[in-house]
Coordinates of C-alpha atoms in Angstrom, one line a residue:
Chain A
X1 CA -13.7 -9.0 -28.6
X2 CA -16.1 -7.0 -26.3
X3 CA -19.8 -7.5 -26.4
X4 CA -21.7 -5.0 -24.3
X5 CA -25.5 -5.3 -23.9
X6 CA -27.8 -2.9 -22.1
X7 CA -24.9 -1.7 -19.8
X8 CA -26.4 0.4 -17.0
X9 CA -24.6 2.0 -14.1
X10 CA -26.0 3.9 -11.2
X11 CA -23.7 5.8 -8.8
X12 CA -25.4 7.1 -5.6
X13 CA -28.8 6.5 -7.2
X14 CA -28.0 8.7 -10.2
X15 CA -28.3 7.0 -13.5
X16 CA -24.9 7.6 -15.2
X17 CA -24.9 5.0 -18.0
X18 CA -28.2 4.1 -19.5
X19 CA -28.6 0.9 -21.5
X20 CA -25.5 1.1 -23.7
X21 CA -25.0 -1.7 -26.3
X22 CA -21.9 -2.0 -28.3
X23 CA -19.7 -4.6 -29.9
X24 CA -16.0 -4.2 -30.5
X25 CA -14.6 -6.8 -32.9
X26 CA -11.2 -8.4 -32.4
X27 CA -8.5 -6.0 -33.6
X28 CA -10.9 -3.1 -33.9
X29 CA -10.4 0.3 -32.3
X30 CA -13.6 2.0 -31.0
X31 CA -13.5 5.4 -29.4
X32 CA -16.2 6.7 -27.2
X33 CA -16.7 10.5 -27.3
X34 CA -19.2 12.8 -25.6
X35 CA -19.4 16.0 -23.5
X36 CA -18.2 16.1 -19.9
X37 CA -20.5 14.1 -17.7
X38 CA -21.8 12.0 -20.6
X39 CA -20.7 8.8 -18.7
X40 CA -17.7 7.8 -20.9
X41 CA -15.3 7.0 -18.1
X42 CA -17.9 5.3 -16.0
X43 CA -18.9 3.1 -18.9
X44 CA -15.3 2.2 -19.4
X45 CA -14.7 1.4 -15.8
X46 CA -17.8 -0.8 -15.8
X47 CA -16.5 -2.7 -18.9
X48 CA -13.3 -3.2 -17.0
X49 CA -15.3 -4.8 -14.2
X50 CA -14.3 -2.1 -11.7
X51 CA -17.9 -0.9 -11.0
X52 CA -21.1 -2.8 -10.3
X53 CA -23.4 -2.6 -13.3
X54 CA -26.6 -3.8 -14.9
X55 CA -26.7 -5.5 -18.3
X56 CA -23.9 -7.7 -19.6
X57 CA -20.3 -7.3 -20.6
X58 CA -18.7 -10.2 -22.3
X59 CA -14.9 -10.3 -22.9
X60 CA -13.7 -13.0 -25.4
X61 CA -16.7 -15.1 -24.5
X62 CA -16.5 -14.6 -20.7
X63 CA -18.9 -12.4 -18.7
X64 CA -16.6 -9.9 -17.0
X65 CA -18.4 -10.1 -13.7
X66 CA -17.9 -13.8 -13.5
X67 CA -14.2 -13.8 -14.4
X68 CA -11.8 -14.3 -11.5
X69 CA -9.9 -11.1 -10.9
X70 CA -6.6 -12.5 -12.1
X71 CA -8.2 -14.0 -15.2
X72 CA -9.8 -10.6 -15.9
X73 CA -6.5 -8.9 -15.6
X74 CA -5.0 -11.3 -18.1
X75 CA -7.9 -10.7 -20.5
X76 CA -8.2 -6.9 -20.3
X77 CA -5.8 -4.1 -19.3
X78 CA -6.8 -0.6 -18.4
X79 CA -5.0 2.8 -18.5
X80 CA -7.0 5.0 -16.3
X81 CA -7.2 8.8 -16.8
X82 CA -4.7 10.0 -14.3
X83 CA -2.9 7.0 -12.9
X84 CA -1.4 7.3 -9.4
X85 CA 2.4 7.7 -9.6
X86 CA 4.0 5.9 -6.7
X87 CA 6.8 8.1 -5.5
X88 CA 10.3 6.8 -5.9
X89 CA 9.2 3.6 -7.8
X90 CA 11.4 2.8 -10.7
X91 CA 10.1 2.5 -14.3
X92 CA 11.1 -1.2 -14.3
X93 CA 9.3 -2.0 -11.1
X94 CA 6.2 -0.1 -12.2
X95 CA 6.0 -2.0 -15.5
X96 CA 6.5 -5.2 -13.5
X97 CA 3.3 -4.5 -11.7
X98 CA 1.6 -5.4 -14.9
X99 CA 2.7 -9.0 -14.3
X100 CA 0.8 -9.1 -11.0
X101 CA -1.9 -11.5 -12.3
X102 CA 0.8 -14.0 -13.3
X103 CA 2.6 -14.1 -10.0
X104 CA 1.1 -16.5 -7.5
X105 CA 0.3 -15.3 -4.0
X106 CA 3.6 -15.6 -2.0
X107 CA 5.4 -16.3 -5.2
X108 CA 8.1 -14.4 -7.0
X109 CA 8.4 -13.0 -10.5
X110 CA 9.5 -15.7 -13.0
X111 CA 12.0 -15.4 -15.9
X112 CA 8.9 -15.1 -18.2
X113 CA 7.6 -12.1 -16.2
X114 CA 11.0 -10.3 -16.4
X115 CA 11.3 -11.1 -20.1
X116 CA 7.8 -9.6 -20.6
X117 CA 8.8 -6.4 -18.9
X118 CA 12.0 -6.2 -21.0
X119 CA 9.9 -6.7 -24.1
X120 CA 7.5 -3.9 -23.3
X121 CA 10.3 -1.6 -22.3
X122 CA 11.9 -2.2 -25.6
X123 CA 8.7 -1.9 -27.6
X124 CA 7.9 1.5 -26.0
X125 CA 11.5 2.8 -26.2
X126 CA 11.8 2.9 -22.4
X127 CA 15.0 0.9 -22.0
X128 CA 17.1 3.9 -21.1
X129 CA 14.5 4.9 -18.5
X130 CA 14.3 1.5 -16.7
X131 CA 16.2 2.5 -13.6
X132 CA 14.7 6.0 -13.4
X133 CA 12.2 7.0 -10.8
X134 CA 8.7 7.6 -12.2
X135 CA 8.4 11.1 -10.6
X136 CA 11.4 12.3 -12.7
X137 CA 9.8 11.5 -16.1
X138 CA 8.0 14.0 -18.4
X139 CA 4.3 13.6 -19.1
X140 CA 4.9 11.9 -22.5
X141 CA 7.5 9.5 -21.0
X142 CA 5.1 8.7 -18.2
X143 CA 2.2 8.0 -20.5
X144 CA 4.4 5.4 -22.3
X145 CA 5.3 3.9 -19.0
X146 CA 1.6 3.6 -18.1
X147 CA 1.0 1.9 -21.5
X148 CA 3.9 -0.5 -21.0
X149 CA 2.5 -1.6 -17.6
X150 CA -0.9 -2.3 -19.2
X151 CA 0.7 -4.2 -22.1
X152 CA 2.8 -6.3 -19.7
X153 CA -0.4 -7.8 -18.6
X154 CA -0.4 -9.7 -21.9
X155 CA -4.1 -8.9 -22.3
X156 CA -5.7 -8.9 -25.8
X157 CA -8.1 -6.1 -24.9
X158 CA -6.9 -2.6 -24.0
X159 CA -9.1 0.1 -22.4
X160 CA -7.7 3.6 -22.6
X161 CA -9.4 6.4 -20.6
X162 CA -8.4 9.8 -22.0
X163 CA -4.9 8.4 -22.9
X164 CA -3.7 11.8 -24.3
X165 CA -5.4 14.4 -22.2
X166 CA -2.3 15.5 -20.4
X167 CA -0.1 15.6 -23.5
X168 CA 0.9 18.2 -26.1
X169 CA -0.1 17.5 -29.7
X170 CA 3.2 16.0 -30.6
X171 CA 3.2 13.6 -27.8
X172 CA -0.5 12.8 -28.3
X173 CA 0.3 11.7 -31.8
X174 CA 3.3 9.7 -30.7
X175 CA 1.3 7.8 -28.0
X176 CA -1.6 7.1 -30.4
X177 CA 0.7 6.0 -33.2
X178 CA 2.3 3.6 -30.8
X179 CA -1.0 2.2 -29.7
X180 CA -2.1 1.8 -33.3
X181 CA 1.2 0.1 -34.3
X182 CA 1.0 -2.4 -31.4
X183 CA -2.7 -3.0 -32.2
X184 CA -1.7 -4.0 -35.7
X185 CA 1.2 -6.0 -34.6
X186 CA -0.5 -7.9 -31.8
X187 CA -4.1 -7.9 -32.9
X188 CA -5.2 -5.9 -29.8
X189 CA -8.8 -4.8 -29.4
X190 CA -8.9 -1.1 -28.3
X191 CA -11.7 0.7 -26.6
X192 CA -10.9 4.3 -25.7
X193 CA -12.5 7.5 -24.5
X194 CA -11.2 10.8 -25.9
X195 CA -12.0 14.5 -25.9
X196 CA -10.1 15.7 -28.9
X197 CA -12.5 14.9 -31.6
X198 CA -10.3 15.2 -34.7
X199 CA -7.6 13.1 -33.2
X200 CA -10.1 10.6 -32.0
X201 CA -11.6 10.3 -35.5
X202 CA -8.1 9.8 -37.1
X203 CA -7.4 6.7 -35.1
X204 CA -10.8 5.0 -34.5
X205 CA -12.3 2.5 -36.8
X206 CA -15.7 3.3 -35.3
X207 CA -16.9 5.9 -32.8
X208 CA -19.7 6.1 -30.3
X209 CA -21.2 9.4 -29.2
X210 CA -22.6 9.3 -25.6
X211 CA -24.8 12.0 -24.2
X212 CA -26.6 11.8 -20.9
X213 CA -25.4 8.3 -20.5
X214 CA -27.0 7.0 -23.7
X215 CA -25.6 6.2 -27.2
X216 CA -26.9 9.0 -29.4
X217 CA -24.8 8.2 -32.5
X218 CA -22.5 5.3 -33.6
X219 CA -20.7 4.5 -36.7
X220 CA -17.6 5.4 -38.6
X221 CA -15.9 8.8 -37.7
X222 CA -17.5 10.3 -40.8
X223 CA -20.9 9.2 -39.7
X224 CA -20.6 10.3 -36.1
X225 CA -18.5 13.5 -36.4
X226 CA -21.2 15.6 -38.2
X227 CA -21.9 19.3 -37.5
X228 CA -25.4 18.4 -36.5
X229 CA -24.5 15.7 -34.0
X230 CA -21.9 17.8 -32.4
X231 CA -23.9 21.0 -32.3
X232 CA -26.8 19.1 -30.6
X233 CA -24.8 17.2 -28.0
X234 CA -21.9 19.5 -27.2
X235 CA -23.9 22.6 -27.6
X236 CA -21.3 24.3 -29.7
X237 CA -21.0 25.5 -33.3
X238 CA -18.5 23.4 -35.1
X239 CA -17.1 23.2 -38.6
X240 CA -16.2 19.7 -39.9
X241 CA -13.5 19.6 -42.6
X242 CA -12.7 16.4 -44.5
X243 CA -9.1 15.3 -43.7
X244 CA -6.8 12.6 -44.9
X245 CA -7.5 10.2 -42.0
X246 CA -10.9 11.4 -40.8
X247 CA -13.0 14.5 -40.3
X248 CA -11.3 17.5 -38.7
X249 CA -13.5 19.3 -36.2
X250 CA -13.0 22.9 -35.4
X251 CA -15.1 24.8 -32.9
X252 CA -16.1 28.2 -34.1
X253 CA -17.3 31.2 -32.1
X254 CA -21.0 31.8 -32.7
Chain B
X1 CA 17.8 -5.0 -14.6
X2 CA 16.8 -6.6 -11.3
X3 CA 13.3 -5.9 -9.8
X4 CA 13.1 -4.4 -6.4
X5 CA 13.2 -6.8 -3.6
X6 CA 15.1 -8.0 -0.6
X7 CA 18.8 -7.8 -1.4
X8 CA 20.9 -10.5 0.4
X9 CA 23.4 -7.9 1.6
X10 CA 20.6 -6.0 3.4
X11 CA 19.2 -9.2 4.8
X12 CA 22.6 -10.1 6.2
X13 CA 23.1 -6.6 7.6
X14 CA 19.8 -7.0 9.4
X15 CA 20.8 -10.3 10.9
X16 CA 24.1 -8.9 12.0
X17 CA 22.4 -5.8 13.5
X18 CA 20.1 -8.2 15.6
X19 CA 23.1 -10.3 16.7
X20 CA 25.1 -7.2 17.7
X21 CA 22.1 -5.8 19.6
X22 CA 21.5 -9.1 21.4
X23 CA 25.1 -9.5 22.6
X24 CA 25.4 -5.8 23.6
X25 CA 22.0 -5.9 25.3
X26 CA 23.2 -9.0 27.3
X27 CA 26.7 -7.8 28.1
X28 CA 26.1 -4.3 29.3
X29 CA 24.2 -3.0 32.2
X30 CA 24.7 -2.4 35.9
X31 CA 27.0 -5.4 35.9
X32 CA 29.2 -5.7 32.7
X33 CA 29.8 -9.2 31.3
X34 CA 32.5 -10.0 28.7
X35 CA 30.8 -9.9 25.3
X36 CA 32.8 -12.9 24.1
X37 CA 31.6 -15.0 27.1
X38 CA 28.0 -13.8 26.4
X39 CA 28.3 -15.0 22.8
X40 CA 29.7 -18.4 23.9
X41 CA 27.0 -18.8 26.6
X42 CA 24.3 -18.0 24.0
X43 CA 25.6 -20.8 21.7
X44 CA 25.7 -23.1 24.7
X45 CA 21.9 -22.6 25.0
X46 CA 21.4 -24.2 21.6
X47 CA 20.3 -27.8 22.2
X48 CA 23.1 -30.3 21.5
X49 CA 25.9 -27.6 21.8
X50 CA 28.2 -27.8 24.9
X51 CA 30.6 -24.9 25.4
X52 CA 32.2 -23.3 28.4
X53 CA 32.0 -19.5 28.4
X54 CA 34.0 -19.0 31.6
X55 CA 31.2 -16.9 33.2
X56 CA 30.5 -17.5 36.9
X57 CA 27.3 -19.1 38.0
X58 CA 26.0 -15.7 39.2
X59 CA 26.8 -14.2 35.8
X60 CA 25.1 -16.9 34.0
X61 CA 22.0 -16.4 36.2
X62 CA 22.0 -12.6 35.4
X63 CA 22.4 -13.5 31.7
X64 CA 19.6 -16.1 31.4
X65 CA 17.1 -15.1 34.0
X66 CA 17.3 -11.3 34.0
X67 CA 18.7 -10.0 30.8
X68 CA 17.8 -12.6 28.2
X69 CA 14.0 -12.4 28.7
X70 CA 14.3 -8.6 28.6
X71 CA 16.4 -8.7 25.4
X72 CA 14.1 -11.2 23.7
X73 CA 11.1 -9.1 24.6
X74 CA 12.8 -6.0 23.2
X75 CA 13.4 -7.9 20.0
X76 CA 9.8 -9.0 19.7
X77 CA 8.3 -5.7 20.6
X78 CA 10.6 -3.7 18.4
X79 CA 10.0 -6.0 15.4
X80 CA 6.3 -5.8 15.9
X81 CA 6.1 -2.0 16.2
X82 CA 8.4 -1.4 13.2
X83 CA 6.6 -4.0 11.1
X84 CA 3.2 -2.7 12.0
X85 CA 4.3 0.8 11.3
X86 CA 5.4 -0.2 7.8
X87 CA 2.3 -2.2 7.2
X88 CA 0.0 0.7 8.3
X89 CA 1.9 3.1 6.0
X90 CA 1.3 0.8 3.1
X91 CA -2.3 -0.2 3.9
X92 CA -3.4 3.5 4.5
X93 CA -1.0 4.7 1.8
X94 CA 0.0 7.3 4.3
X95 CA 3.7 7.8 5.3
X96 CA 2.7 9.2 8.6
X97 CA 0.7 6.2 9.8
X98 CA 2.1 4.6 12.9
X99 CA 0.5 2.5 15.7
X100 CA 0.6 5.4 18.1
X101 CA -0.5 8.2 15.7
X102 CA -3.5 6.2 14.6
X103 CA -4.7 5.9 18.2
X104 CA -4.1 2.1 18.1
X105 CA -1.7 2.2 21.0
X106 CA -4.0 4.4 23.1
X107 CA -6.9 1.9 22.4
X108 CA -4.7 -1.0 23.4
X109 CA -3.6 1.0 26.5
X110 CA -7.2 1.5 27.5
X111 CA -7.9 -2.2 27.1
X112 CA -4.9 -3.1 29.2
X113 CA -5.8 -0.5 31.9
X114 CA -9.4 -1.8 32.1
X115 CA -8.1 -5.3 32.7
X116 CA -5.5 -4.2 35.3
X117 CA -7.9 -2.0 37.3
X118 CA -11.0 -4.2 37.0
X119 CA -9.5 -7.6 37.8
X120 CA -10.2 -9.3 41.1
X121 CA -7.9 -8.2 43.9
X122 CA -4.9 -10.4 44.7
X123 CA -3.8 -11.2 41.2
X124 CA -1.2 -8.6 41.0
X125 CA 1.8 -10.8 41.7
X126 CA 1.1 -13.3 38.9
X127 CA 2.5 -11.2 36.1
X128 CA 0.4 -10.2 33.2
X129 CA -3.1 -11.6 33.3
X130 CA -3.7 -13.8 30.4
X131 CA -6.7 -11.7 29.2
X132 CA -4.5 -8.6 28.7
X133 CA -3.5 -9.2 25.0
X134 CA -7.2 -9.9 24.1
X135 CA -8.3 -6.7 25.8
X136 CA -5.5 -4.7 24.2
X137 CA -6.5 -6.1 20.8
X138 CA -10.2 -5.2 21.2
X139 CA -9.1 -1.7 22.3
X140 CA -6.7 -1.4 19.3
X141 CA -9.3 -2.5 16.7
X142 CA -11.9 -0.2 18.1
X143 CA -9.4 2.7 17.9
X144 CA -8.2 2.0 14.4
X145 CA -11.9 1.7 13.2
X146 CA -12.8 5.0 14.8
X147 CA -9.8 6.7 13.3
X148 CA -10.6 5.3 9.9
X149 CA -14.2 6.5 10.1
X150 CA -13.3 10.0 11.5
X151 CA -10.5 10.4 9.0
X152 CA -13.0 10.3 6.2
X153 CA -15.1 13.1 7.7
X154 CA -13.4 15.6 5.4
X155 CA -14.2 13.5 2.3
X156 CA -13.5 10.0 1.0
X157 CA -9.9 10.6 0.3
X158 CA -8.6 10.5 3.9
X159 CA -5.6 12.7 3.3
X160 CA -2.6 11.9 5.5
X161 CA -3.2 15.0 7.6
X162 CA -6.9 14.2 8.1
X163 CA -6.1 10.6 9.2
X164 CA -3.5 11.7 11.7
X165 CA -5.8 14.4 13.1
X166 CA -8.5 11.8 13.6
X167 CA -5.9 9.6 15.3
X168 CA -5.0 12.4 17.6
X169 CA -8.6 13.0 18.5
X170 CA -9.2 9.2 19.1
X171 CA -6.1 9.0 21.2
X172 CA -7.2 12.0 23.3
X173 CA -10.6 10.5 23.8
X174 CA -9.4 7.1 24.7
X175 CA -6.7 8.5 27.0
X176 CA -9.4 10.5 28.8
X177 CA -11.3 7.3 29.4
X178 CA -8.2 5.7 30.7
X179 CA -7.6 8.6 33.1
X180 CA -11.2 8.4 34.3
X181 CA -10.8 4.6 35.0
X182 CA -7.6 5.3 36.9
X183 CA -9.2 8.0 39.0
X184 CA -11.8 5.6 40.0
X185 CA -9.2 3.0 40.9
X186 CA -6.4 4.9 42.6
X187 CA -4.9 1.7 44.0
X188 CA -3.7 0.6 40.5
X189 CA -2.3 4.0 39.6
X190 CA 1.3 3.2 40.3
X191 CA 1.2 -0.1 38.4
X192 CA -0.6 1.3 35.4
X193 CA 1.5 4.4 35.3
X194 CA 4.8 2.5 35.2
X195 CA 3.4 0.4 32.4
X196 CA 2.2 3.5 30.5
X197 CA 5.7 5.0 30.3
X198 CA 6.8 1.9 28.4
X199 CA 9.0 -0.6 30.0
X200 CA 10.8 -3.8 29.2
X201 CA 12.3 -3.8 32.7
X202 CA 10.1 -6.3 34.6
X203 CA 10.1 -8.7 31.6
X204 CA 10.3 -12.3 32.7
X205 CA 9.9 -15.3 30.5
X206 CA 6.2 -15.2 31.3
X207 CA 5.7 -11.9 29.4
X208 CA 7.6 -13.3 26.4
X209 CA 5.4 -16.4 26.3
X210 CA 2.2 -14.3 26.4
X211 CA 3.2 -12.1 23.5
X212 CA 5.1 -14.5 21.3
X213 CA 2.2 -16.4 19.6
X214 CA 0.5 -13.2 18.6
X215 CA 3.8 -11.8 17.3
X216 CA 4.7 -14.8 15.2
X217 CA 1.2 -15.1 13.7
X218 CA 0.7 -11.4 12.9
X219 CA 4.2 -11.0 11.5
X220 CA 3.7 -14.0 9.2
X221 CA 0.4 -12.5 8.0
X222 CA 1.9 -9.1 7.3
X223 CA 4.9 -10.6 5.5
X224 CA 2.7 -12.5 3.2
X225 CA 1.2 -9.3 2.0
X226 CA 4.4 -7.5 1.0
X227 CA 3.9 -7.8 -2.8
X228 CA 0.3 -6.7 -2.4
X229 CA 1.4 -3.6 -0.6
X230 CA 3.6 -2.7 -3.6
X231 CA 0.6 -3.1 -5.9
X232 CA -1.6 -1.0 -3.5
X233 CA 0.7 2.0 -4.0
X234 CA -1.0 2.6 -7.5
X235 CA -4.4 3.0 -5.8
X236 CA -7.3 0.7 -5.3
X237 CA -8.9 0.9 -8.7
X238 CA -5.7 0.0 -10.5
X239 CA -4.7 -2.6 -8.0
X240 CA -8.1 -4.2 -8.6
X241 CA -7.6 -4.0 -12.4
X242 CA -4.3 -5.9 -11.8
X243 CA -6.2 -8.8 -10.2
X244 CA -5.9 -7.9 -6.5
X245 CA -8.6 -7.6 -3.8
X246 CA -7.4 -4.2 -2.4
X247 CA -9.9 -4.1 0.4
X248 CA -9.3 -7.6 1.5
X249 CA -5.5 -7.1 1.6
X250 CA -6.0 -3.8 3.5
X251 CA -8.3 -5.3 6.1
X252 CA -6.0 -8.3 6.6
X253 CA -3.0 -6.0 7.1
X254 CA -4.8 -3.6 9.4
X255 CA -6.2 -6.4 11.6
X256 CA -2.8 -8.1 11.7
X257 CA -0.9 -4.9 12.5
X258 CA -3.4 -4.0 15.2
X259 CA -3.2 -7.4 16.8
X260 CA 0.6 -7.3 16.6
X261 CA 0.7 -3.8 18.1
X262 CA -1.8 -4.7 20.8
X263 CA 0.2 -7.7 21.8
X264 CA 3.4 -5.6 22.0
X265 CA 1.7 -2.8 23.9
X266 CA 0.2 -5.2 26.4
X267 CA 3.6 -6.3 27.6
X268 CA 5.7 -3.2 27.0
X269 CA 3.4 -0.3 27.5
X270 CA 3.4 2.7 25.2
X271 CA 6.7 2.9 23.3
X272 CA 6.2 5.5 20.5
X273 CA 7.7 6.3 17.1
X274 CA 9.5 3.0 16.4
X275 CA 7.0 2.5 13.5
X276 CA 8.0 5.8 12.0
X277 CA 11.8 5.8 12.7
X278 CA 12.6 2.4 11.5
X279 CA 10.6 2.1 8.2
X280 CA 11.5 5.6 7.1
X281 CA 15.2 5.2 7.6
X282 CA 15.0 1.9 5.7
X283 CA 13.1 3.5 2.9
X284 CA 15.8 6.2 2.5
X285 CA 18.5 3.5 2.5
X286 CA 17.0 0.6 0.5
X287 CA 14.1 2.1 -1.6
X288 CA 10.3 2.1 -1.4
X289 CA 9.5 -1.5 -2.1
X290 CA 7.6 -3.3 0.6
X291 CA 9.0 -6.5 -0.5
X292 CA 12.2 -5.5 1.2
X293 CA 10.8 -3.0 3.6
X294 CA 8.7 -5.4 5.6
X295 CA 11.3 -8.1 6.4
X296 CA 14.0 -5.4 7.0
X297 CA 11.7 -3.5 9.3
X298 CA 11.2 -6.6 11.4
X299 CA 14.9 -7.2 11.7
X300 CA 16.1 -3.6 12.2
X301 CA 13.1 -2.8 14.5
X302 CA 14.1 -5.7 16.7
X303 CA 17.7 -4.4 16.8
X304 CA 16.7 -0.8 17.3
X305 CA 14.5 -1.3 20.3
X306 CA 17.0 -3.7 22.0
X307 CA 19.7 -1.1 21.6
X308 CA 17.4 1.7 22.7
X309 CA 16.6 -0.3 25.8
X310 CA 20.3 -0.7 26.5
X311 CA 20.6 3.1 26.2
X312 CA 17.7 3.6 28.6
X313 CA 19.3 1.2 31.1
X314 CA 22.8 2.6 31.1
X315 CA 22.2 6.4 30.5
X316 CA 20.0 6.9 33.5
X317 CA 22.5 5.4 36.0
X318 CA 20.7 3.9 39.0
X319 CA 17.2 5.2 37.9
X320 CA 16.4 3.7 34.5
X321 CA 14.9 6.1 31.9
X322 CA 11.6 4.7 30.7
X323 CA 12.2 3.4 27.1
X324 CA 9.1 5.2 25.8
X325 CA 10.8 8.5 26.9
X326 CA 14.0 7.6 24.9
X327 CA 12.1 6.6 21.7
X328 CA 10.1 9.8 21.9
X329 CA 13.2 11.9 22.3
X330 CA 14.6 10.3 19.1
X331 CA 11.3 10.0 17.3
X332 CA 9.7 13.4 17.7
X333 CA 12.3 15.3 15.7
X334 CA 12.4 12.5 13.1
X335 CA 8.6 12.8 12.7
X336 CA 8.9 16.4 11.9
X337 CA 11.4 15.7 9.2
X338 CA 9.0 13.1 7.7
X339 CA 6.1 15.5 7.9
X340 CA 8.1 18.2 6.1
X341 CA 9.2 15.9 3.3
X342 CA 5.7 14.5 3.0
X343 CA 4.1 17.9 2.6
X344 CA 6.7 19.1 0.1
X345 CA 6.1 16.0 -2.0
X346 CA 2.3 16.5 -1.8
X347 CA 2.3 20.1 -3.0

């Protein structure tokens, strides 16, 4: 589980994240939404321990800034917004990078590490791609590979920064269904940021709306995705339609 | 499926390349020696082994006193330059990085020149002054730091091109300082100039002993970081999220590569492009993983420079071609090919 209290991040003296508090229970999926520049990605990177921050972030009982890097990598895995694609690296070797925290300095990958890679390749239907170079894959295939590398870390907490922003709607759904399936199967805790509000609401248990670095609304998708909330913070006229798995948000021209 | 890593077949090929280069480097030259006899004589040098090669006493002297130190120095310098090139390319995430293009060699050159022209008179006969590697290292580190800072002038990203342009500017500046020093000390001009062109020719065992400790230490440090280099290819933020200290690994690699380059430059002078030619050829043949690239660069770099030195000795007839000229002849066209493929991959 993730316990965030008064999380504050300053970058170059600008206040980007302003006293965010949020709990994510074990096995829960919480999605952070908000307009561009609201501080979503920055907050996520701070939770991952990748940025200096004020306040406290506790992962499964351990403050993230006091965890050893390797321990942190075993507790929490991140898929950043646009991961660097190392040219010419194979899918297998890329997923194996996820085992880095388990491989001792100067050591080699163990049979357990190789088995973990095989397992994730199987879970994400990537076995036929194992020997392919990353730069020959399509966007949807690549996103599954990024996810496989994160899962290979064996962490119970998964942070996803805009995991579907580069994908068409079919592949968006495919990736999110996969994450949801693995979450249920393995009891993963998921904290994500997303732009597509309807899709975000369909998968999240709870949502947090950030604006200007602050939490301005939090609760179930139905509570957060209201016409009033979105009009105020996104400065756009929207219509919210009840859907089977959550509210559907459509922007309308005013 | 097997993960990327050092394949035994390639390791064996590297060892064979080194052995072939050693025997060829010892056997051929102004006086040719039978390669079989050379090989037997080499085995005879191993403590506890007694063999008769059939070489005359004079031939044995040519072998052990003239050619062997030169060949060993070629191995060490070649291994260092190729390994440092590969390490810089990984640490800077820049395929064009090379000890010479980053200004490191020019910095080391300035350090060496300063020691050679400013030392007290009368020391010239004693071979390399002991302070030379340290001066070369100081010059190399200052140069790489300057290039790193200047390369960021166009933004934090340090694109390959910006870094290389900064390296060119730093090299030009340091070379100008070197020229100025030489102008003020014309009496050292000949000595420094022959060193500048790159040479393994005057190598005696003294030079080998001066450079060897630095080479062994820095090569060991760089080799320990080969898995880290593979992780660094995904960028600092992700490497950090995978449990690494990206900056710590990078500084360690840059300092080790600079120290190694400085040690090599201090005895061999400026021999360019080895750090581009060898790692890039190996990448094409064996794949991008630094886990195999670093050890293979060491082996094939050693073999490459020893064979290049042989070429420089025999191709020029009586007047040896400076080895730096030969590597530049081979390396400049190679560099253009790398530049072209890098640019097409970036766009």
